């Protein structure tokens, strides 16, 4: 996969992308990440990328001429010209499903906004997709783009150590994940659940599944609605929830 990122703060990405899974994937040739400073395409000697909003109001708007020039020039660098994704607070909320869909693409072009946002013509005539990472206010699209890239790269075949890691992620099944324990077996009087120490893999798998369901029911009940529970699991869950 080829990822092109357009931003006025390319340096923000270097730390996060120089660590862990993204770095390994880049070094392994699974993905190339190409940072482009939008300011390079500014025409004046001050390298202006923003301007006052028509109609007045607070804040500044990213200039369409500069954003179009930068994006069209970057699009020329590879044959696949879609999707062109705008990171913006009004985009569709990033989900596991969208991450999986994006991980199957040959190329992603991501545009990060600053200030109050982009001129509307960027939304209408340049972007093919608009994505937000949640209902909270960031200072710009950069941190959202980093979250998206990190999540997408994990789903490129071979990016994780073992091939089953992403498949078995319980979030992929729409569940939160069971609690984890490591040594020591007893810490400050708090023991590790007996079943985990038992070495019985069948029993461990059953316990984890039930714990996934219980945690999801307690914290994110809306996730459970789209899930098929067996009769046995349903009864066990009702019992647990009745006892709290
Ligand atoms: C205070 C006015 N804001 C109304 C929501 C406008 C605004 C414009 C630009 C607020 C934040 C930003 C910068 N944020 C992003 O560019 C952004 C973002 C976000 O803020 N939250 C979640 N996902 C994203 S993706 C891009």
Tab-separated table of C-alpha atoms in Angstrom, residues 144-224:
chain	number	residue	atom	x	y	z
A	144	UNK	CA	-6.690	11.779	13.383
A	145	UNK	CA	-4.633	10.774	10.313
A	146	UNK	CA	-2.037	9.115	12.566
A	147	UNK	CA	-4.748	7.093	14.319
A	148	UNK	CA	-6.218	6.066	10.963
A	149	UNK	CA	-2.834	5.060	9.487
A	150	UNK	CA	-1.907	3.078	12.602
A	151	UNK	CA	-5.232	1.208	12.549
A	152	UNK	CA	-5.098	0.552	8.774
A	153	UNK	CA	-1.468	-0.629	8.701
A	154	UNK	CA	-2.246	-3.282	11.358
A	155	UNK	CA	-4.654	-4.833	8.854
A	156	UNK	CA	-2.226	-5.114	5.955
A	157	UNK	CA	-1.395	-8.829	5.658
A	158	UNK	CA	2.000	-9.459	7.244
A	159	UNK	CA	2.148	-6.226	9.260
A	160	UNK	CA	1.637	-8.007	12.566
A	161	UNK	CA	3.955	-10.723	13.846
A	162	UNK	CA	1.506	-13.607	13.617
A	163	UNK	CA	-1.187	-13.812	10.920
A	164	UNK	CA	-3.971	-14.740	13.366
A	165	UNK	CA	-3.494	-11.683	15.578
A	166	UNK	CA	-5.956	-9.413	13.767
A	167	UNK	CA	-8.507	-12.175	13.199
A	168	UNK	CA	-8.621	-12.999	16.875
A	169	UNK	CA	-8.908	-9.432	18.071
A	170	UNK	CA	-12.181	-9.568	19.909
A	171	UNK	CA	-13.079	-6.061	18.749
A	172	UNK	CA	-13.324	-7.534	15.263
A	173	UNK	CA	-16.144	-9.734	16.573
A	174	UNK	CA	-17.794	-6.697	18.112
A	175	UNK	CA	-16.723	-7.504	21.680
A	176	UNK	CA	-14.540	-5.827	24.247
A	177	UNK	CA	-11.613	-7.908	25.411
A	178	UNK	CA	-11.393	-10.107	28.507
A	179	UNK	CA	-9.045	-9.066	31.310
A	180	UNK	CA	-5.395	-10.101	31.011
A	181	UNK	CA	-3.128	-11.340	33.790
A	182	UNK	CA	0.576	-12.039	34.055
A	183	UNK	CA	2.845	-13.173	36.895
A	184	UNK	CA	2.858	-13.154	39.872
A	185	UNK	CA	-0.110	-15.535	40.448
A	186	UNK	CA	-1.019	-13.582	43.565
A	187	UNK	CA	-0.327	-9.837	43.892
A	188	UNK	CA	-1.200	-7.948	47.097
A	189	UNK	CA	-3.676	-10.675	47.936
A	190	UNK	CA	-5.422	-10.487	44.531
A	191	UNK	CA	-5.212	-13.889	42.818
A	192	UNK	CA	-5.207	-14.664	39.088
A	193	UNK	CA	-8.447	-16.537	38.188
A	194	UNK	CA	-7.903	-20.258	38.737
A	195	UNK	CA	-8.926	-21.256	35.203
A	196	UNK	CA	-6.094	-19.197	33.637
A	197	UNK	CA	-3.465	-20.937	35.760
A	198	UNK	CA	-4.991	-24.383	35.098
A	199	UNK	CA	-3.407	-24.849	31.663
A	200	UNK	CA	-6.718	-26.196	30.263
A	201	UNK	CA	-6.886	-24.379	26.898
A	202	UNK	CA	-10.501	-25.341	26.203
A	203	UNK	CA	-11.650	-23.989	29.551
A	204	UNK	CA	-9.515	-20.841	29.097
A	205	UNK	CA	-11.112	-20.129	25.692
A	206	UNK	CA	-14.613	-20.607	27.157
A	207	UNK	CA	-13.819	-18.338	30.138
A	208	UNK	CA	-12.403	-15.610	27.859
A	209	UNK	CA	-15.442	-15.656	25.586
A	210	UNK	CA	-17.789	-15.344	28.582
A	211	UNK	CA	-15.677	-12.534	30.077
A	212	UNK	CA	-15.685	-10.724	26.697
A	213	UNK	CA	-19.480	-10.934	26.669
A	214	UNK	CA	-19.820	-9.816	30.301
A	215	UNK	CA	-17.507	-6.818	29.922
A	216	UNK	CA	-19.276	-5.793	26.703
A	217	UNK	CA	-22.703	-6.099	28.358
A	218	UNK	CA	-21.572	-3.896	31.252
A	219	UNK	CA	-19.614	-1.223	29.368
A	220	UNK	CA	-20.976	-1.184	25.798
A	221	UNK	CA	-24.380	-2.898	25.794
A	222	UNK	CA	-25.165	-1.407	22.360
A	223	UNK	CA	-22.381	-3.566	20.857
A	224	UNK	CA	-24.039	-6.720	22.157
